[in-house]
Coordinates of C-alpha atoms (C1' of nucleotides) in Angstrom, one line a residue:
Chain A
M20 CA -74.1 -45.2 42.7
L21 CA -75.8 -45.8 39.4
M22 CA -79.0 -47.1 41.0
N23 CA -80.1 -44.8 43.7
S24 CA -81.2 -41.8 41.6
P25 CA -84.8 -40.7 42.2
D26 CA -85.3 -40.1 38.5
A27 CA -84.4 -43.7 37.5
S28 CA -86.3 -43.6 34.3
D29 CA -88.5 -41.6 32.0
S30 CA -91.2 -42.6 29.5
T31 CA -88.6 -44.5 27.5
G32 CA -87.6 -46.4 30.6
F33 CA -84.2 -44.6 30.4
P34 CA -82.2 -42.9 33.2
A35 CA -81.9 -39.6 31.5
G36 CA -80.9 -37.8 34.7
E37 CA -78.1 -40.2 35.3
V38 CA -76.9 -39.9 31.6
A39 CA -77.1 -36.1 31.9
R40 CA -74.9 -36.1 35.0
M41 CA -72.4 -38.4 33.3
L42 CA -72.3 -36.2 30.2
D43 CA -71.6 -33.2 32.4
R44 CA -68.6 -34.9 33.9
L45 CA -67.5 -36.0 30.5
A46 CA -67.8 -32.4 29.1
R47 CA -65.6 -31.2 32.0
L48 CA -63.0 -33.8 31.1
V49 CA -63.0 -32.6 27.5
L50 CA -62.6 -29.0 28.6
R51 CA -59.8 -29.9 30.9
L52 CA -58.0 -31.7 28.1
N53 CA -57.2 -28.3 26.6
T54 CA -53.7 -27.0 27.1
P55 CA -53.0 -23.3 27.3
G56 CA -52.7 -21.7 23.9
E57 CA -54.6 -24.5 22.2
L58 CA -57.6 -23.7 20.1
S59 CA -60.8 -23.6 22.2
L60 CA -63.7 -25.9 21.7
T61 CA -65.8 -23.3 19.9
T62 CA -62.9 -22.2 17.7
A63 CA -62.0 -25.8 16.7
S64 CA -65.7 -26.7 16.2
T65 CA -66.1 -23.7 13.9
L66 CA -63.0 -24.5 11.9
A67 CA -64.1 -28.1 11.6
T68 CA -67.4 -27.0 10.1
L69 CA -65.6 -24.8 7.6
D70 CA -63.3 -27.6 6.8
R71 CA -66.1 -30.1 6.2
S72 CA -68.7 -27.9 4.5
G73 CA -66.6 -25.3 2.7
P74 CA -67.1 -21.5 2.8
C75 CA -70.1 -20.5 4.8
R76 CA -72.1 -17.3 5.6
L77 CA -71.2 -15.9 9.0
T78 CA -74.8 -16.0 10.2
D79 CA -75.2 -19.7 9.1
L80 CA -72.0 -20.5 10.9
A81 CA -73.4 -18.8 14.1
A82 CA -76.6 -20.9 13.9
R83 CA -74.7 -24.1 13.4
Q84 CA -72.5 -23.5 16.4
G85 CA -75.5 -22.4 18.5
V86 CA -74.1 -19.0 19.3
T87 CA -75.4 -15.5 18.5
Q88 CA -74.3 -13.6 15.4
P89 CA -72.2 -11.0 17.3
A90 CA -70.3 -13.9 19.0
M91 CA -69.5 -15.3 15.6
T92 CA -68.4 -11.9 14.2
Q93 CA -65.9 -11.7 17.0
L94 CA -64.7 -15.3 16.6
V95 CA -64.3 -14.9 12.9
S96 CA -62.3 -11.7 13.5
R97 CA -60.0 -13.6 15.9
L98 CA -59.6 -16.4 13.4
Q99 CA -58.8 -13.9 10.7
E100 CA -56.2 -12.1 12.9
S101 CA -54.5 -15.3 13.5
G102 CA -54.7 -16.3 9.9
L103 CA -56.8 -19.4 10.4
A104 CA -59.8 -18.2 8.3
E105 CA -60.6 -15.3 6.0
R106 CA -63.6 -13.3 5.0
A107 CA -64.6 -13.2 1.3
A108 CA -67.3 -11.3 -0.5
D109 CA -70.4 -13.0 -2.0
P110 CA -70.8 -11.6 -5.6
Q111 CA -74.5 -12.4 -5.4
D112 CA -75.2 -10.4 -2.3
R113 CA -72.9 -7.8 -1.1
R114 CA -74.2 -7.8 2.5
V115 CA -72.9 -11.3 3.2
V116 CA -69.5 -12.4 4.4
L117 CA -68.4 -15.8 3.3
V118 CA -66.0 -17.3 5.8
R119 CA -63.4 -19.7 4.5
I120 CA -60.8 -21.8 6.3
T121 CA -57.2 -21.2 5.2
A122 CA -54.4 -23.7 4.8
A123 CA -53.0 -22.6 8.1
G124 CA -56.4 -23.2 9.6
R125 CA -56.5 -26.7 8.3
A126 CA -53.0 -27.3 9.7
A127 CA -53.9 -25.9 13.1
L128 CA -57.0 -28.2 13.2
A129 CA -55.0 -31.2 12.3
E130 CA -52.4 -30.5 14.9
R131 CA -55.0 -30.0 17.6
R132 CA -56.6 -33.3 16.7
R133 CA -53.3 -35.0 16.8
A134 CA -52.3 -33.6 20.2
R135 CA -55.7 -34.3 21.8
G136 CA -55.9 -37.8 20.3
E137 CA -52.5 -38.4 21.9
R138 CA -53.6 -37.0 25.3
L139 CA -56.8 -39.0 25.2
A140 CA -55.0 -42.2 24.2
V141 CA -52.9 -41.9 27.3
L142 CA -56.1 -41.8 29.4
L143 CA -57.6 -44.7 27.5
T144 CA -54.8 -47.0 28.3
E145 CA -55.9 -46.7 31.9
L146 CA -59.2 -48.3 31.1
D147 CA -59.7 -52.0 30.8
E148 CA -60.5 -53.7 27.6
A149 CA -64.2 -54.0 28.3
E150 CA -64.5 -50.3 29.1
R151 CA -62.7 -49.3 25.8
A152 CA -65.0 -51.7 23.9
A153 CA -68.1 -50.1 25.5
L154 CA -66.9 -46.7 24.6
T155 CA -66.3 -47.7 21.0
A156 CA -69.7 -49.3 20.8
A157 CA -71.2 -46.0 22.0
L158 CA -69.6 -43.9 19.3
P159 CA -72.4 -44.2 16.7
A160 CA -74.9 -43.3 19.3
I161 CA -72.9 -40.3 20.3
D162 CA -72.6 -39.3 16.7
A163 CA -76.4 -39.6 16.3
L164 CA -77.0 -37.6 19.5
T165 CA -74.8 -34.7 18.4
R166 CA -76.7 -34.4 15.1
L167 CA -79.9 -33.8 16.9
L168 CA -79.5 -30.1 17.8
P169 CA -81.1 -27.6 15.4
D170 CA -78.8 -26.2 12.7
D171 CA -76.0 -28.5 13.7
A172 CA -76.3 -30.9 10.8
P173 CA -72.8 -31.6 9.2
A174 CA -74.4 -30.5 5.9
S175 CA -73.8 -33.1 3.2
P176 CA -72.0 -31.4 0.3
G177 CA -74.4 -29.9 -2.2
V178 CA -77.2 -29.2 0.3
P179 CA -76.2 -25.7 1.6
V180 CA -78.4 -25.6 4.7
P181 CA -82.0 -24.8 3.8
E182 CA -82.3 -22.1 6.6
P183 CA -85.8 -22.6 8.0
S184 CA -86.7 -18.9 8.8
R185 CA -85.8 -18.4 12.5
H186 CA -87.6 -15.0 12.9
Chain B
M5 CA -67.4 -41.7 8.0
L6 CA -66.0 -43.6 11.0
M7 CA -63.5 -45.5 9.0
N8 CA -61.5 -43.2 6.9
S9 CA -59.4 -41.5 9.6
P10 CA -55.7 -41.6 9.1
D11 CA -55.1 -42.2 12.8
A12 CA -57.2 -45.4 12.9
S13 CA -55.4 -46.8 15.9
D14 CA -52.7 -46.3 18.5
S15 CA -50.7 -48.8 20.5
T16 CA -53.9 -50.2 22.1
G17 CA -55.4 -50.7 18.7
F18 CA -57.9 -47.9 19.5
P19 CA -59.0 -45.0 17.4
A20 CA -58.2 -42.3 19.9
G21 CA -58.4 -39.5 17.4
E22 CA -61.8 -40.5 16.3
V23 CA -63.0 -40.8 20.0
A24 CA -61.4 -37.4 20.7
R25 CA -63.3 -35.7 17.9
M26 CA -66.6 -37.4 19.0
L27 CA -66.1 -36.2 22.6
D28 CA -65.5 -32.7 21.4
R29 CA -68.8 -32.7 19.6
L30 CA -70.4 -34.2 22.6
A31 CA -69.0 -31.6 24.9
R32 CA -70.4 -28.9 22.6
L33 CA -73.8 -30.5 22.8
V34 CA -73.6 -30.5 26.6
L35 CA -72.7 -26.8 26.6
R36 CA -75.5 -26.0 24.3
L37 CA -77.9 -27.8 26.6
N38 CA -77.5 -24.9 29.0
T39 CA -80.3 -22.3 29.0
P40 CA -79.6 -18.7 29.9
G41 CA -79.5 -18.1 33.6
E42 CA -78.8 -21.7 34.4
L43 CA -75.9 -22.7 36.5
S44 CA -72.8 -23.1 34.4
L45 CA -70.9 -26.4 34.0
T46 CA -68.1 -25.4 36.4
T47 CA -70.6 -23.9 38.9
A48 CA -72.7 -27.0 38.9
S49 CA -69.7 -29.3 39.1
T50 CA -68.3 -27.4 42.1
L51 CA -71.6 -27.5 43.9
A52 CA -71.9 -31.2 43.2
T53 CA -68.4 -31.8 44.7
L54 CA -69.5 -29.8 47.8
D55 CA -72.7 -31.8 48.0
R56 CA -70.9 -35.1 47.7
S57 CA -67.9 -34.5 49.9
G58 CA -69.0 -31.9 52.4
P59 CA -67.2 -28.7 53.3
C60 CA -63.9 -28.3 51.5
R61 CA -60.9 -25.9 51.4
L62 CA -61.0 -23.4 48.6
T63 CA -57.7 -24.5 47.2
D64 CA -58.7 -28.2 47.3
L65 CA -61.8 -27.3 45.5
A66 CA -59.8 -25.5 42.8
A67 CA -57.5 -28.5 42.3
R68 CA -60.5 -30.9 42.1
Q69 CA -62.1 -28.8 39.4
G70 CA -58.9 -28.3 37.6
V71 CA -59.0 -24.5 37.8
T72 CA -56.6 -22.0 39.4
Q73 CA -57.1 -20.8 43.0
P74 CA -58.1 -17.3 41.9
A75 CA -60.7 -18.7 39.6
M76 CA -62.1 -20.6 42.5
T77 CA -62.0 -17.6 44.8
Q78 CA -64.1 -15.7 42.3
L79 CA -66.5 -18.6 41.8
V80 CA -67.0 -19.1 45.5
S81 CA -67.7 -15.3 45.8
R82 CA -70.4 -15.6 43.2
L83 CA -71.8 -18.7 44.8
Q84 CA -71.9 -16.8 48.1
E85 CA -73.6 -13.7 46.7
S86 CA -76.3 -15.9 45.2
G87 CA -76.6 -17.8 48.5
L88 CA -75.7 -21.2 47.0
A89 CA -72.6 -21.7 49.2
E90 CA -70.9 -20.0 52.1
R91 CA -67.5 -19.5 53.6
A92 CA -66.7 -20.8 57.0
A93 CA -63.5 -20.5 59.1
D94 CA -61.3 -23.4 60.0
P95 CA -60.5 -23.2 63.8
Q96 CA -57.3 -25.3 63.2
D97 CA -55.9 -22.9 60.7
R98 CA -57.1 -19.3 60.4
R99 CA -55.7 -19.0 56.8
V100 CA -58.1 -21.5 55.3
V101 CA -61.6 -20.9 54.1
L102 CA -64.0 -23.9 54.3
V103 CA -66.6 -23.7 51.5
R104 CA -69.9 -25.3 52.3
I105 CA -73.0 -25.8 50.2
T106 CA -76.3 -24.3 51.5
A107 CA -79.8 -25.7 51.4
A108 CA -80.5 -23.3 48.5
G109 CA -77.4 -24.6 46.7
R110 CA -78.7 -28.2 47.0
A111 CA -82.0 -27.1 45.7
A112 CA -80.5 -25.3 42.7
L113 CA -78.4 -28.3 42.0
A114 CA -81.4 -30.6 42.1
E115 CA -83.5 -28.3 39.9
R116 CA -80.7 -28.1 37.3
R117 CA -80.4 -31.8 37.2
R118 CA -84.1 -32.2 36.8
A119 CA -84.3 -29.6 34.0
R120 CA -81.3 -31.0 32.1
G121 CA -82.4 -34.6 32.5
E122 CA -85.7 -33.5 31.0
R123 CA -84.1 -31.8 28.1
L124 CA -81.8 -34.7 27.4
A125 CA -84.6 -37.2 27.6
V126 CA -86.3 -35.4 24.8
L127 CA -83.2 -35.8 22.6
L128 CA -82.8 -39.4 23.7
T129 CA -86.3 -40.3 22.4
E130 CA -84.9 -39.4 18.9
L131 CA -82.4 -42.3 19.2
D132 CA -83.3 -45.8 18.4
E133 CA -83.3 -48.6 21.1
A134 CA -79.9 -49.9 20.1
E135 CA -78.3 -46.5 20.4
R136 CA -79.8 -45.9 23.8
A137 CA -78.6 -49.3 24.9
A138 CA -75.1 -48.5 23.7
L139 CA -75.1 -45.3 25.6
T140 CA -76.2 -47.0 28.8
A141 CA -73.6 -49.7 28.4
A142 CA -70.9 -47.0 28.1
L143 CA -71.8 -45.2 31.3
P144 CA -69.5 -47.1 33.6
A145 CA -66.6 -46.6 31.1
I146 CA -67.4 -42.8 31.0
D147 CA -67.5 -42.8 34.8
A148 CA -64.1 -44.5 35.0
L149 CA -62.7 -42.1 32.3
T150 CA -63.8 -39.0 34.2
R151 CA -62.0 -40.2 37.4
L152 CA -58.7 -40.4 35.7
L153 CA -57.8 -36.7 35.9
P154 CA -55.5 -35.7 38.8
D155 CA -57.3 -34.4 41.8
D156 CA -60.7 -35.2 40.4
A157 CA -61.4 -38.1 42.7
P158 CA -64.9 -38.0 44.2
A159 CA -63.3 -38.4 47.6
S160 CA -65.0 -41.2 49.5
P161 CA -66.4 -39.9 52.8
G162 CA -63.9 -40.0 55.7
V163 CA -60.9 -39.6 53.5
P164 CA -60.5 -35.8 53.2
V165 CA -58.2 -35.7 50.2
P166 CA -54.6 -36.5 51.3
E167 CA -53.2 -33.5 49.3
P168 CA -50.1 -34.9 47.6
S169 CA -47.8 -31.8 47.8
R170 CA -48.2 -30.1 44.4
H171 CA -45.2 -27.6 44.7
Chain C
dC12 C1' -89.0 5.5 -4.4
dA13 C1' -90.3 4.5 0.3
dA14 C1' -90.6 0.8 3.6
dC15 C1' -89.4 -3.5 5.1
dT16 C1' -86.2 -7.1 5.8
dT17 C1' -81.7 -9.1 6.1
dA18 C1' -76.5 -9.6 7.0
dT19 C1' -73.0 -8.0 9.4
dA20 C1' -70.8 -4.9 12.7
dT21 C1' -70.4 -2.4 16.9
dC22 C1' -71.3 -1.3 21.8
dA23 C1' -71.8 -2.1 26.7
dC24 C1' -71.9 -5.6 29.6
dC25 C1' -71.4 -10.4 32.1
dT26 C1' -68.9 -14.8 33.2
dC27 C1' -65.0 -17.5 33.6
dG28 C1' -60.5 -18.3 33.0
dT29 C1' -55.5 -16.9 33.2
dT30 C1' -50.8 -14.6 35.6
dA31 C1' -48.7 -11.8 38.8
dT32 C1' -48.8 -10.1 43.2
dG33 C1' -50.2 -8.8 48.0
dT34 C1' -51.4 -10.1 52.9
dA35 C1' -52.2 -12.9 56.7
dT36 C1' -51.1 -17.0 59.0
dC37 C1' -48.6 -21.1 60.0
dT38 C1' -43.9 -23.7 60.6
dG39 C1' -39.3 -24.9 61.2
dT40 C1' -34.7 -23.5 62.8
dC41 C1' -31.3 -21.1 65.1
Chain D
dG25 C1' -39.0 -16.6 70.7
dA26 C1' -37.9 -14.3 66.5
dC27 C1' -37.0 -14.5 61.8
dA28 C1' -37.3 -17.0 57.1
dG29 C1' -39.8 -19.3 54.3
dA30 C1' -44.0 -21.8 52.9
dT31 C1' -48.9 -21.8 52.5
dA32 C1' -53.9 -20.1 51.9
dC33 C1' -56.5 -16.9 50.2
dA34 C1' -57.7 -12.3 48.0
dT35 C1' -57.0 -8.8 44.6
dA36 C1' -55.8 -6.7 40.2
dA37 C1' -55.3 -6.5 35.3
dC38 C1' -56.2 -8.9 31.4
dG39 C1' -58.1 -12.0 27.4
dA40 C1' -61.5 -15.0 25.4
dG41 C1' -66.1 -16.0 24.7
dG42 C1' -70.7 -15.2 25.5
dT43 C1' -75.1 -12.0 25.7
dG44 C1' -78.8 -8.2 24.1
dA45 C1' -79.6 -3.8 21.9
dT46 C1' -78.7 -1.1 18.2
dA47 C1' -76.4 0.9 13.9
dT48 C1' -75.4 0.5 8.9
dA49 C1' -75.4 -1.2 4.4
dA50 C1' -77.7 -3.7 0.9
dG51 C1' -81.4 -6.5 -1.0
dT52 C1' -86.7 -6.8 -1.7
dT53 C1' -91.2 -5.4 -2.4
dG54 C1' -95.6 -2.6 -2.7

DNA sequence: CAACTTATATCACCTCGTTATGTATCTGTC
DNA sequence: GACAGATACATAACGAGGTGATATAAGTTG
């Protein structure tokens, strides 16, 4: 089932079609790992960015998550209503909104990670040792892969995203 | 950055929390790989199931995708409107709706796979050889992992899902 | 100061998911 | 063989999360 694809390899001699299909299935598994009431993927990802990189302009946040600015305005409003983040003013530029994670936000993020780690751990016990090892070995590659999308850089502290003029 | 997690291992000596976080980021990448107008993840996954396993009851389809029956009714209606699938009657039981992929559905699925494979291939060229190898090596494990969720079995032909009484 | 440009908000709209409920059809029992 | 309950699907009302188009306020620049 891994061998009969018509697109067995590209210029790099790599079965990109096969990988893409597998990643689709994996993404569905990740989505199905959500329990009702739990923070959604986008919500958690946004909170994680705020946790890692500190306060962030709303527009930058939107770019990093790969969503439009109106979508981020809404998301931030929901986060604010539930007390997980807050809006702050930028004294340098009164147009901007700096979004900041709250203590409750950090707690919610930690709890989500705990719960999902636990749920995933249960699934992982169903795999054999070699499969788990293969997954572990792939983590750095996955990490590298997820850093490739524009504006998704985890932003090392001190380098506040050099915004490369997107208009 | 892979070593400082507080949940470094569970009973299997495996950093499930770290893996869960990585999978979250990977899932967001997969979602961002979608271009506007393209088939969504659930839509594509449902069509893929129909393509693999042949006509299927609406309720079974819902269980396999891990969504509720009303959600599947809606999805099938959208698929039918766009001509990618169709409803058929079951002569044995006039309550059931058998959902069947159409030729157009197969074509749309193939086109989506082609386009996404291409997009992913571009990203993969940014990885080094060792990273690509690690990803390839992890594919069987990912395949095994995605088969673990209830009702998600790809249903080998001839065994029409023995529906294990879910009420 | 007028004219852009930029940052955010707001609006109308779509998709995709949920619960709760309705309707038609089967099934088992008296 | 009719009635009670279970089952398969549809419908309705809603929320979250996304889109593009557009308004508003605040910097920036000639």
